[in-house]
Amino acid sequence: MRMVKLTALAGAAALCLSLLTACNEDASSMMPSPSPMPPATTEDAATPETPATPAATPETDMGYTASGLTRVLDGFVAYESGTAGGSLKAAMAAADVVRYTAQYGKGHAEEIRTDAEAWKNGLDADKKALLDENWPDICYTAKSITADPEKTKDMLADAGVNADFAGVDLETASACVDTLNEVFGSVQQ
């Protein structure tokens, strides 16, 4: 009788351990990709008079830079589409590219094209395949944000993006996403 209880207890402990391991693996796969700019929270969300902006860093104080764009683009290949949380990660990446290009893209279309081409050419084959897989969802979501941020608000909130896009230069962001679309493989919009 005692042996049966010990066996049952050991089995229950093994089951709990396997569940904890599985939950930990699921949670780590759903962790957001490193974001080039921290998402705005409800505490620092913008009012209509003052749009949300990324936290000041030496990079943001300098305006558009190739390394700033690279940090945004790296988010495009930091996950696999079709995996748990893939659509949420695409939404986060789309929001990041819209925020960055809305703030720094004006007058930098050719630099963005050149820097995006250099970034893409520097990817290994696996990362290029990820970009090919992920870009259509990122592009579609980014264009949706620039077309009507209010319609994407709930989806972005599900992804943990609470930024208010009111008052940001969505026209510039849209043009920059079009430029990236030309570089990364045209997606029908």
Short mmCIF file of N, CA and C in Angstrom, two decimals:
data_model
loop_
_atom_site.label_atom_id
_atom_site.label_comp_id
_atom_site.label_asym_id
_atom_site.label_seq_id
_atom_site.Cartn_x
_atom_site.Cartn_y
_atom_site.Cartn_z
N MET A 1 0.83 -1.19 0.00
CA MET A 1 0.00 0.00 0.00
C MET A 1 0.87 1.26 0.00
N ARG A 2 1.89 1.24 0.81
CA ARG A 2 2.78 2.39 0.89
C ARG A 2 3.50 2.60 -0.45
N MET A 3 3.88 1.53 -1.09
CA MET A 3 4.56 1.60 -2.38
C MET A 3 3.65 2.21 -3.43
N VAL A 4 2.37 1.89 -3.41
CA VAL A 4 1.40 2.43 -4.35
C VAL A 4 1.28 3.94 -4.16
N LYS A 5 1.22 4.38 -2.88
CA LYS A 5 1.13 5.81 -2.61
C LYS A 5 2.38 6.54 -3.09
N LEU A 6 3.55 5.95 -2.88
CA LEU A 6 4.80 6.58 -3.32
C LEU A 6 4.85 6.65 -4.85
N THR A 7 4.40 5.59 -5.50
CA THR A 7 4.39 5.59 -6.96
C THR A 7 3.43 6.64 -7.49
N ALA A 8 2.24 6.72 -6.88
CA ALA A 8 1.26 7.72 -7.31
C ALA A 8 1.79 9.13 -7.07
N LEU A 9 2.44 9.34 -5.92
CA LEU A 9 3.01 10.64 -5.59
C LEU A 9 4.14 11.00 -6.57
N ALA A 10 4.97 10.04 -6.91
CA ALA A 10 6.06 10.29 -7.86
C ALA A 10 5.49 10.61 -9.25
N GLY A 11 4.45 9.90 -9.64
CA GLY A 11 3.81 10.16 -10.93
C GLY A 11 3.20 11.56 -10.98
N ALA A 12 2.55 11.95 -9.89
CA ALA A 12 1.95 13.29 -9.83
C ALA A 12 3.04 14.36 -9.88
N ALA A 13 4.14 14.13 -9.20
CA ALA A 13 5.25 15.09 -9.22
C ALA A 13 5.84 15.20 -10.63
N ALA A 14 5.98 14.07 -11.31
CA ALA A 14 6.51 14.08 -12.68
C ALA A 14 5.56 14.83 -13.62
N LEU A 15 4.26 14.60 -13.43
CA LEU A 15 3.27 15.30 -14.25
C LEU A 15 3.34 16.81 -14.01
N CYS A 16 3.42 17.22 -12.76
CA CYS A 16 3.53 18.66 -12.45
C CYS A 16 4.78 19.25 -13.06
N LEU A 17 5.89 18.53 -12.97
CA LEU A 17 7.14 19.01 -13.54
C LEU A 17 7.04 19.17 -15.05
N SER A 18 6.43 18.19 -15.71
CA SER A 18 6.29 18.30 -17.16
C SER A 18 5.36 19.43 -17.55
N LEU A 19 4.29 19.66 -16.78
CA LEU A 19 3.40 20.78 -17.07
C LEU A 19 4.10 22.12 -16.88
N LEU A 20 4.87 22.23 -15.80
CA LEU A 20 5.62 23.47 -15.58
C LEU A 20 6.62 23.71 -16.69
N THR A 21 7.29 22.67 -17.13
CA THR A 21 8.26 22.80 -18.23
C THR A 21 7.56 23.25 -19.50
N ALA A 22 6.43 22.63 -19.80
CA ALA A 22 5.68 22.99 -21.01
C ALA A 22 5.19 24.43 -20.94
N CYS A 23 4.67 24.83 -19.77
CA CYS A 23 4.21 26.21 -19.62
C CYS A 23 5.36 27.19 -19.76
N ASN A 24 6.50 26.85 -19.20
CA ASN A 24 7.67 27.72 -19.30
C ASN A 24 8.11 27.86 -20.75
N GLU A 25 8.12 26.75 -21.50
CA GLU A 25 8.50 26.80 -22.91
C GLU A 25 7.51 27.63 -23.70
N ASP A 26 6.19 27.47 -23.43
CA ASP A 26 5.18 28.26 -24.14
C ASP A 26 5.34 29.74 -23.81
N ALA A 27 5.58 30.04 -22.53
CA ALA A 27 5.72 31.44 -22.13
C ALA A 27 6.95 32.06 -22.76
N SER A 28 8.06 31.31 -22.83
CA SER A 28 9.27 31.89 -23.41
C SER A 28 9.13 32.07 -24.91
N SER A 29 8.36 31.21 -25.57
CA SER A 29 8.17 31.38 -27.01
C SER A 29 7.24 32.54 -27.31
N MET A 30 6.44 32.95 -26.33
CA MET A 30 5.53 34.06 -26.54
C MET A 30 6.09 35.38 -26.04
N MET A 31 7.31 35.34 -25.52
CA MET A 31 7.93 36.57 -25.05
C MET A 31 8.08 37.50 -26.25
N PRO A 32 7.79 38.76 -26.06
CA PRO A 32 7.93 39.67 -27.20
C PRO A 32 9.37 39.79 -27.64
N SER A 33 9.54 40.02 -28.94
CA SER A 33 10.88 40.20 -29.47
C SER A 33 11.44 41.51 -28.94
N PRO A 34 12.77 41.59 -28.90
CA PRO A 34 13.34 42.85 -28.44
C PRO A 34 12.81 43.99 -29.29
N SER A 35 12.31 44.98 -28.63
CA SER A 35 11.70 46.10 -29.33
C SER A 35 12.69 47.25 -29.40
N PRO A 36 12.80 47.86 -30.55
CA PRO A 36 13.74 48.96 -30.66
C PRO A 36 13.34 50.16 -29.82
N MET A 37 12.06 50.28 -29.54
CA MET A 37 11.57 51.36 -28.72
C MET A 37 10.53 50.77 -27.79
N PRO A 38 10.57 51.13 -26.50
CA PRO A 38 9.59 50.54 -25.59
C PRO A 38 8.19 50.99 -25.95
N PRO A 39 7.22 50.05 -25.86
CA PRO A 39 5.85 50.44 -26.16
C PRO A 39 5.34 51.42 -25.12
N ALA A 40 4.49 52.32 -25.54
CA ALA A 40 3.92 53.27 -24.61
C ALA A 40 2.96 52.54 -23.68
N THR A 41 2.93 52.95 -22.44
CA THR A 41 1.99 52.37 -21.49
C THR A 41 0.84 53.34 -21.31
N THR A 42 -0.15 52.90 -20.54
CA THR A 42 -1.28 53.79 -20.33
C THR A 42 -0.84 55.01 -19.53
N GLU A 43 0.21 54.88 -18.74
CA GLU A 43 0.69 56.02 -17.97
C GLU A 43 1.34 57.07 -18.87
N ASP A 44 2.07 56.61 -19.91
CA ASP A 44 2.73 57.58 -20.76
C ASP A 44 2.07 57.66 -22.14
N ALA A 45 0.85 57.13 -22.24
CA ALA A 45 0.15 57.21 -23.51
C ALA A 45 -0.12 58.67 -23.83
N ALA A 46 -0.16 58.94 -25.08
CA ALA A 46 -0.28 60.33 -25.50
C ALA A 46 -1.70 60.84 -25.38
N THR A 47 -1.78 62.10 -25.17
CA THR A 47 -3.05 62.78 -25.27
C THR A 47 -3.12 63.32 -26.68
N PRO A 48 -4.27 63.76 -27.13
CA PRO A 48 -4.32 64.29 -28.50
C PRO A 48 -3.33 65.43 -28.74
N GLU A 49 -3.00 66.19 -27.70
CA GLU A 49 -2.08 67.31 -27.88
C GLU A 49 -0.63 66.85 -27.97
N THR A 50 -0.28 65.75 -27.28
CA THR A 50 1.11 65.31 -27.26
C THR A 50 1.18 63.83 -27.61
N PRO A 51 1.63 63.49 -28.81
CA PRO A 51 1.68 62.08 -29.22
C PRO A 51 2.76 61.32 -28.44
N ALA A 52 2.56 60.00 -28.33
CA ALA A 52 3.54 59.15 -27.66
C ALA A 52 4.81 59.14 -28.49
N THR A 53 5.93 59.23 -27.83
CA THR A 53 7.21 59.15 -28.51
C THR A 53 8.07 58.16 -27.75
N PRO A 54 9.02 57.55 -28.42
CA PRO A 54 9.89 56.61 -27.73
C PRO A 54 10.74 57.33 -26.70
N ALA A 55 11.20 56.57 -25.72
CA ALA A 55 12.07 57.13 -24.69
C ALA A 55 13.31 57.71 -25.35
N ALA A 56 13.77 58.83 -24.83
CA ALA A 56 14.94 59.49 -25.42
C ALA A 56 16.19 58.65 -25.20
N THR A 57 16.90 58.41 -26.27
CA THR A 57 18.19 57.76 -26.21
C THR A 57 19.11 58.59 -27.09
N PRO A 58 20.39 58.36 -27.01
CA PRO A 58 21.26 59.12 -27.91
C PRO A 58 20.83 58.95 -29.37
N GLU A 59 20.33 57.76 -29.73
CA GLU A 59 19.89 57.49 -31.09
C GLU A 59 18.70 58.36 -31.45
N THR A 60 17.70 58.43 -30.56
CA THR A 60 16.50 59.20 -30.89
C THR A 60 16.80 60.69 -30.89
N ASP A 61 17.74 61.12 -30.12
CA ASP A 61 18.08 62.54 -30.11
C ASP A 61 18.75 62.94 -31.42
N MET A 62 19.34 61.98 -32.13
CA MET A 62 20.04 62.28 -33.37
C MET A 62 19.12 62.21 -34.58
N GLY A 63 17.91 61.77 -34.45
CA GLY A 63 17.02 61.62 -35.59
C GLY A 63 17.25 60.29 -36.29
N TYR A 64 17.00 60.28 -37.58
CA TYR A 64 17.15 59.04 -38.35
C TYR A 64 18.61 58.59 -38.37
N THR A 65 18.81 57.30 -38.10
CA THR A 65 20.14 56.69 -38.24
C THR A 65 19.96 55.29 -38.81
N ALA A 66 20.97 54.80 -39.47
CA ALA A 66 20.95 53.44 -40.00
C ALA A 66 20.83 52.44 -38.86
N SER A 67 21.52 52.69 -37.75
CA SER A 67 21.45 51.75 -36.63
C SER A 67 20.07 51.76 -35.98
N GLY A 68 19.40 52.91 -35.96
CA GLY A 68 18.03 52.95 -35.43
C GLY A 68 17.09 52.13 -36.30
N LEU A 69 17.22 52.28 -37.61
CA LEU A 69 16.40 51.48 -38.53
C LEU A 69 16.74 50.00 -38.38
N THR A 70 18.01 49.69 -38.24
CA THR A 70 18.42 48.28 -38.09
C THR A 70 17.77 47.65 -36.87
N ARG A 71 17.71 48.38 -35.76
CA ARG A 71 17.06 47.83 -34.55
C ARG A 71 15.59 47.51 -34.85
N VAL A 72 14.92 48.36 -35.60
CA VAL A 72 13.52 48.10 -35.96
C VAL A 72 13.44 46.87 -36.87
N LEU A 73 14.28 46.83 -37.89
CA LEU A 73 14.24 45.73 -38.85
C LEU A 73 14.60 44.39 -38.21
N ASP A 74 15.48 44.40 -37.23
CA ASP A 74 15.84 43.16 -36.54
C ASP A 74 14.61 42.49 -35.92
N GLY A 75 13.62 43.29 -35.55
CA GLY A 75 12.38 42.74 -35.01
C GLY A 75 11.59 41.95 -36.04
N PHE A 76 11.86 42.18 -37.31
CA PHE A 76 11.16 41.48 -38.38
C PHE A 76 11.58 40.01 -38.47
N VAL A 77 12.76 39.69 -37.99
CA VAL A 77 13.28 38.32 -38.10
C VAL A 77 13.55 37.71 -36.73
N ALA A 78 12.88 38.22 -35.71
CA ALA A 78 13.09 37.75 -34.35
C ALA A 78 12.07 36.70 -33.94
N TYR A 79 11.24 36.25 -34.86
CA TYR A 79 10.20 35.26 -34.56
C TYR A 79 9.85 34.53 -35.85
N GLU A 80 9.11 33.44 -35.69
CA GLU A 80 8.63 32.69 -36.86
C GLU A 80 7.14 32.88 -37.01
N SER A 81 6.72 33.29 -38.18
CA SER A 81 5.30 33.41 -38.48
C SER A 81 4.67 32.03 -38.35
N GLY A 82 3.45 31.99 -37.88
CA GLY A 82 2.76 30.72 -37.76
C GLY A 82 3.02 30.00 -36.44
N THR A 83 3.92 30.55 -35.62
CA THR A 83 4.16 29.95 -34.31
C THR A 83 3.28 30.66 -33.29
N ALA A 84 3.24 30.13 -32.10
CA ALA A 84 2.44 30.74 -31.05
C ALA A 84 2.84 32.20 -30.88
N GLY A 85 1.87 33.08 -30.99
CA GLY A 85 2.12 34.51 -30.82
C GLY A 85 2.71 35.19 -32.04
N GLY A 86 2.82 34.48 -33.16
CA GLY A 86 3.42 35.06 -34.36
C GLY A 86 2.70 36.30 -34.85
N SER A 87 1.36 36.26 -34.85
CA SER A 87 0.61 37.43 -35.34
C SER A 87 0.76 38.61 -34.38
N LEU A 88 0.88 38.32 -33.09
CA LEU A 88 1.09 39.40 -32.12
C LEU A 88 2.47 40.02 -32.30
N LYS A 89 3.46 39.19 -32.59
CA LYS A 89 4.81 39.69 -32.82
C LYS A 89 4.88 40.50 -34.11
N ALA A 90 4.11 40.08 -35.11
CA ALA A 90 4.04 40.86 -36.35
C ALA A 90 3.43 42.23 -36.07
N ALA A 91 2.40 42.26 -35.23
CA ALA A 91 1.77 43.53 -34.87
C ALA A 91 2.74 44.44 -34.13
N MET A 92 3.53 43.85 -33.23
CA MET A 92 4.53 44.64 -32.51
C MET A 92 5.58 45.20 -33.47
N ALA A 93 6.03 44.37 -34.39
CA ALA A 93 7.04 44.82 -35.36
C ALA A 93 6.46 45.91 -36.26
N ALA A 94 5.21 45.76 -36.65
CA ALA A 94 4.55 46.77 -37.49
C ALA A 94 4.42 48.09 -36.74
N ALA A 95 4.01 48.02 -35.49
CA ALA A 95 3.89 49.25 -34.69
C ALA A 95 5.24 49.92 -34.53
N ASP A 96 6.29 49.14 -34.33
CA ASP A 96 7.64 49.70 -34.19
C ASP A 96 8.08 50.43 -35.46
N VAL A 97 7.84 49.81 -36.62
CA VAL A 97 8.27 50.46 -37.87
C VAL A 97 7.43 51.71 -38.14
N VAL A 98 6.17 51.68 -37.80
CA VAL A 98 5.34 52.88 -37.98
C VAL A 98 5.82 53.99 -37.06
N ARG A 99 6.04 53.67 -35.79
CA ARG A 99 6.50 54.71 -34.85
C ARG A 99 7.84 55.30 -35.29
N TYR A 100 8.78 54.43 -35.65
CA TYR A 100 10.12 54.92 -36.01
C TYR A 100 10.07 55.77 -37.28
N THR A 101 9.42 55.26 -38.31
CA THR A 101 9.42 56.00 -39.57
C THR A 101 8.54 57.25 -39.51
N ALA A 102 7.49 57.23 -38.71
CA ALA A 102 6.67 58.43 -38.55
C ALA A 102 7.49 59.54 -37.90
N GLN A 103 8.35 59.15 -36.99
CA GLN A 103 9.15 60.15 -36.28
C GLN A 103 10.40 60.56 -37.05
N TYR A 104 11.05 59.63 -37.74
CA TYR A 104 12.35 59.92 -38.34
C TYR A 104 12.43 59.74 -39.84
N GLY A 105 11.37 59.30 -40.48
CA GLY A 105 11.45 58.96 -41.89
C GLY A 105 11.36 60.10 -42.87
N LYS A 106 10.77 61.20 -42.47
CA LYS A 106 10.54 62.32 -43.40
C LYS A 106 11.86 62.79 -44.01
N GLY A 107 11.91 62.77 -45.33
CA GLY A 107 13.09 63.23 -46.04
C GLY A 107 14.22 62.21 -46.11
N HIS A 108 13.96 60.98 -45.67
CA HIS A 108 15.02 59.96 -45.63
C HIS A 108 14.67 58.73 -46.46
N ALA A 109 13.82 58.86 -47.45
CA ALA A 109 13.36 57.71 -48.24
C ALA A 109 14.53 56.96 -48.88
N GLU A 110 15.46 57.67 -49.48
CA GLU A 110 16.60 57.00 -50.13
C GLU A 110 17.53 56.35 -49.11
N GLU A 111 17.73 57.01 -47.96
CA GLU A 111 18.55 56.39 -46.92
C GLU A 111 17.88 55.13 -46.39
N ILE A 112 16.58 55.19 -46.20
CA ILE A 112 15.84 54.02 -45.72
C ILE A 112 15.97 52.89 -46.73
N ARG A 113 15.82 53.20 -48.01
CA ARG A 113 15.96 52.17 -49.04
C ARG A 113 17.37 51.55 -49.00
N THR A 114 18.38 52.40 -48.99
CA THR A 114 19.78 51.92 -48.99
C THR A 114 20.09 51.12 -47.74
N ASP A 115 19.68 51.64 -46.59
CA ASP A 115 19.97 50.96 -45.33
C ASP A 115 19.20 49.65 -45.20
N ALA A 116 17.96 49.62 -45.69
CA ALA A 116 17.17 48.38 -45.65
C ALA A 116 17.76 47.33 -46.58
N GLU A 117 18.22 47.77 -47.77
CA GLU A 117 18.87 46.82 -48.69
C GLU A 117 20.15 46.26 -48.08
N ALA A 118 20.95 47.12 -47.45
CA ALA A 118 22.18 46.66 -46.81
C ALA A 118 21.86 45.69 -45.68
N TRP A 119 20.84 45.99 -44.90
CA TRP A 119 20.44 45.10 -43.81
C TRP A 119 20.01 43.74 -44.37
N LYS A 120 19.15 43.77 -45.38
CA LYS A 120 18.66 42.53 -45.98
C LYS A 120 19.81 41.72 -46.56
N ASN A 121 20.72 42.37 -47.27
CA ASN A 121 21.85 41.67 -47.87
C ASN A 121 22.79 41.08 -46.82
N GLY A 122 22.76 41.60 -45.61
CA GLY A 122 23.60 41.08 -44.54
C GLY A 122 22.99 39.89 -43.80
N LEU A 123 21.75 39.55 -44.11
CA LEU A 123 21.09 38.42 -43.44
C LEU A 123 21.60 37.10 -43.99
N ASP A 124 21.68 36.10 -43.11
CA ASP A 124 22.00 34.76 -43.59
C ASP A 124 20.74 34.16 -44.23
N ALA A 125 20.87 33.00 -44.82
CA ALA A 125 19.76 32.38 -45.56
C ALA A 125 18.54 32.13 -44.66
N ASP A 126 18.77 31.71 -43.43
CA ASP A 126 17.64 31.45 -42.52
C ASP A 126 16.88 32.74 -42.19
N LYS A 127 17.61 33.80 -41.93
CA LYS A 127 16.97 35.08 -41.61
C LYS A 127 16.25 35.66 -42.83
N LYS A 128 16.83 35.46 -44.01
CA LYS A 128 16.15 35.92 -45.23
C LYS A 128 14.84 35.16 -45.42
N ALA A 129 14.85 33.87 -45.12
CA ALA A 129 13.62 33.08 -45.22
C ALA A 129 12.58 33.57 -44.20
N LEU A 130 13.03 33.92 -42.99
CA LEU A 130 12.11 34.46 -41.98
C LEU A 130 11.53 35.79 -42.45
N LEU A 131 12.38 36.64 -43.02
CA LEU A 131 11.90 37.92 -43.53
C LEU A 131 10.84 37.69 -44.60
N ASP A 132 11.10 36.78 -45.54
CA ASP A 132 10.14 36.49 -46.60
C ASP A 132 8.81 36.00 -46.01
N GLU A 133 8.89 35.23 -44.94
CA GLU A 133 7.70 34.68 -44.31
C GLU A 133 6.96 35.74 -43.48
N ASN A 134 7.70 36.58 -42.77
CA ASN A 134 7.10 37.52 -41.83
C ASN A 134 6.66 38.84 -42.46
N TRP A 135 7.36 39.28 -43.50
CA TRP A 135 7.10 40.61 -44.05
C TRP A 135 5.66 40.84 -44.49
N PRO A 136 4.99 39.91 -45.15
CA PRO A 136 3.61 40.21 -45.58
C PRO A 136 2.69 40.61 -44.42
N ASP A 137 2.76 39.92 -43.29
CA ASP A 137 1.91 40.28 -42.14
C ASP A 137 2.33 41.61 -41.53
N ILE A 138 3.65 41.84 -41.44
CA ILE A 138 4.14 43.10 -40.88
C ILE A 138 3.70 44.26 -41.79
N CYS A 139 3.89 44.11 -43.08
CA CYS A 139 3.53 45.16 -44.04
C CYS A 139 2.03 45.45 -43.98
N TYR A 140 1.22 44.40 -44.02
CA TYR A 140 -0.23 44.58 -43.99
C TYR A 140 -0.65 45.32 -42.72
N THR A 141 -0.11 44.91 -41.58
CA THR A 141 -0.48 45.54 -40.32
C THR A 141 0.00 46.98 -40.25
N ALA A 142 1.23 47.22 -40.71
CA ALA A 142 1.76 48.59 -40.70
C ALA A 142 0.90 49.49 -41.59
N LYS A 143 0.52 49.01 -42.77
CA LYS A 143 -0.32 49.81 -43.66
C LYS A 143 -1.71 50.01 -43.04
N SER A 144 -2.21 49.03 -42.32
CA SER A 144 -3.49 49.18 -41.63
C SER A 144 -3.41 50.25 -40.55
N ILE A 145 -2.30 50.27 -39.82
CA ILE A 145 -2.11 51.29 -38.79
C ILE A 145 -2.08 52.67 -39.42
N THR A 146 -1.32 52.82 -40.52
CA THR A 146 -1.20 54.14 -41.13
C THR A 146 -2.49 54.58 -41.80
N ALA A 147 -3.30 53.63 -42.26
CA ALA A 147 -4.56 53.97 -42.91
C ALA A 147 -5.63 54.37 -41.90
N ASP A 148 -5.71 53.63 -40.80
CA ASP A 148 -6.74 53.91 -39.79
C ASP A 148 -6.32 53.30 -38.45
N PRO A 149 -5.53 54.04 -37.68
CA PRO A 149 -5.03 53.49 -36.42
C PRO A 149 -6.14 53.09 -35.45
N GLU A 150 -7.28 53.74 -35.53
CA GLU A 150 -8.38 53.42 -34.62
C GLU A 150 -8.88 51.99 -34.85
N LYS A 151 -8.91 51.55 -36.11
CA LYS A 151 -9.38 50.19 -36.43
C LYS A 151 -8.41 49.12 -35.94
N THR A 152 -7.14 49.46 -35.76
CA THR A 152 -6.15 48.47 -35.33
C THR A 152 -5.89 48.52 -33.82
N LYS A 153 -6.54 49.43 -33.13
CA LYS A 153 -6.27 49.67 -31.71
C LYS A 153 -6.42 48.39 -30.86
N ASP A 154 -7.51 47.65 -31.04
CA ASP A 154 -7.75 46.44 -30.24
C ASP A 154 -6.71 45.37 -30.54
N MET A 155 -6.41 45.17 -31.83
CA MET A 155 -5.41 44.17 -32.19
C MET A 155 -4.05 44.53 -31.60
N LEU A 156 -3.68 45.80 -31.67
CA LEU A 156 -2.40 46.24 -31.12
C LEU A 156 -2.39 46.11 -29.61
N ALA A 157 -3.50 46.39 -28.95
CA ALA A 157 -3.59 46.24 -27.50
C ALA A 157 -3.38 44.77 -27.12
N ASP A 158 -3.93 43.85 -27.92
CA ASP A 158 -3.72 42.42 -27.67
C ASP A 158 -2.24 42.06 -27.74
N ALA A 159 -1.50 42.79 -28.57
CA ALA A 159 -0.06 42.55 -28.72
C ALA A 159 0.76 43.32 -27.69
N GLY A 160 0.09 44.08 -26.83
CA GLY A 160 0.80 44.84 -25.81
C GLY A 160 1.24 46.22 -26.28
N VAL A 161 0.74 46.65 -27.42
CA VAL A 161 1.09 47.97 -27.96
C VAL A 161 -0.04 48.92 -27.60
N ASN A 162 0.24 49.84 -26.72
CA ASN A 162 -0.77 50.78 -26.27
C ASN A 162 -0.48 52.20 -26.73
N ALA A 163 0.30 52.33 -27.77
CA ALA A 163 0.66 53.66 -28.28
C ALA A 163 -0.53 54.31 -28.95
N ASP A 164 -0.60 55.59 -28.82
CA ASP A 164 -1.62 56.38 -29.50
C ASP A 164 -0.96 56.96 -30.74
N PHE A 165 -1.46 56.61 -31.92
CA PHE A 165 -0.88 57.08 -33.17
C PHE A 165 -1.48 58.40 -33.63
N ALA A 166 -2.37 58.98 -32.82
CA ALA A 166 -2.93 60.28 -33.17
C ALA A 166 -1.81 61.32 -33.10
N GLY A 167 -1.76 62.17 -34.10
CA GLY A 167 -0.78 63.25 -34.08
C GLY A 167 0.58 62.88 -34.62
N VAL A 168 0.80 61.61 -34.99
CA VAL A 168 2.09 61.24 -35.58
C VAL A 168 1.96 61.31 -37.09
N ASP A 169 3.07 61.39 -37.76
CA ASP A 169 3.09 61.57 -39.21
C ASP A 169 2.86 60.23 -39.92
N LEU A 170 1.60 59.83 -40.00
CA LEU A 170 1.25 58.54 -40.60
C LEU A 170 1.48 58.53 -42.10
N GLU A 171 1.40 59.68 -42.73
CA GLU A 171 1.66 59.76 -44.17
C GLU A 171 3.11 59.41 -44.48
N THR A 172 4.02 59.95 -43.67
CA THR A 172 5.44 59.62 -43.85
C THR A 172 5.68 58.15 -43.56
N ALA A 173 5.08 57.64 -42.47
CA ALA A 173 5.24 56.23 -42.13
C ALA A 173 4.74 55.34 -43.26
N SER A 174 3.61 55.67 -43.83
CA SER A 174 3.05 54.88 -44.92
C SER A 174 3.99 54.86 -46.13
N ALA A 175 4.54 56.02 -46.46
CA ALA A 175 5.48 56.08 -47.58
C ALA A 175 6.74 55.26 -47.29
N CYS A 176 7.20 55.29 -46.06
CA CYS A 176 8.39 54.51 -45.68
C CYS A 176 8.11 53.01 -45.74
N VAL A 177 6.91 52.60 -45.32
CA VAL A 177 6.53 51.18 -45.41
C VAL A 177 6.48 50.77 -46.87
N ASP A 178 5.99 51.66 -47.74
CA ASP A 178 5.99 51.36 -49.18
C ASP A 178 7.42 51.15 -49.69
N THR A 179 8.34 51.99 -49.22
CA THR A 179 9.74 51.84 -49.61
C THR A 179 10.29 50.50 -49.14
N LEU A 180 10.01 50.14 -47.89
CA LEU A 180 10.46 48.85 -47.37
C LEU A 180 9.82 47.71 -48.15
N ASN A 181 8.58 47.87 -48.55
CA ASN A 181 7.88 46.84 -49.33
C ASN A 181 8.58 46.62 -50.67
N GLU A 182 9.08 47.69 -51.27
CA GLU A 182 9.83 47.55 -52.53
C GLU A 182 11.14 46.79 -52.30
N VAL A 183 11.76 47.01 -51.16
CA VAL A 183 13.04 46.36 -50.85
C VAL A 183 12.84 44.89 -50.48
N PHE A 184 11.82 44.62 -49.68
CA PHE A 184 11.65 43.27 -49.12
C PHE A 184 10.80 42.34 -49.96
N GLY A 185 10.30 42.80 -51.06
CA GLY A 185 9.46 41.94 -51.89
C GLY A 185 8.06 42.45 -51.82
N SER A 186 7.56 42.89 -52.90
CA SER A 186 6.29 43.59 -52.94
C SER A 186 5.14 42.72 -52.44
N VAL A 187 4.40 43.30 -51.52
CA VAL A 187 3.19 42.68 -50.99
C VAL A 187 2.02 43.48 -51.53
N GLN A 188 1.04 42.80 -52.09
CA GLN A 188 -0.15 43.51 -52.58
C GLN A 188 -0.90 44.09 -51.42
N GLN A 189 -1.30 45.35 -51.55
CA GLN A 189 -1.98 46.03 -50.44
C GLN A 189 -3.39 46.40 -50.81
#
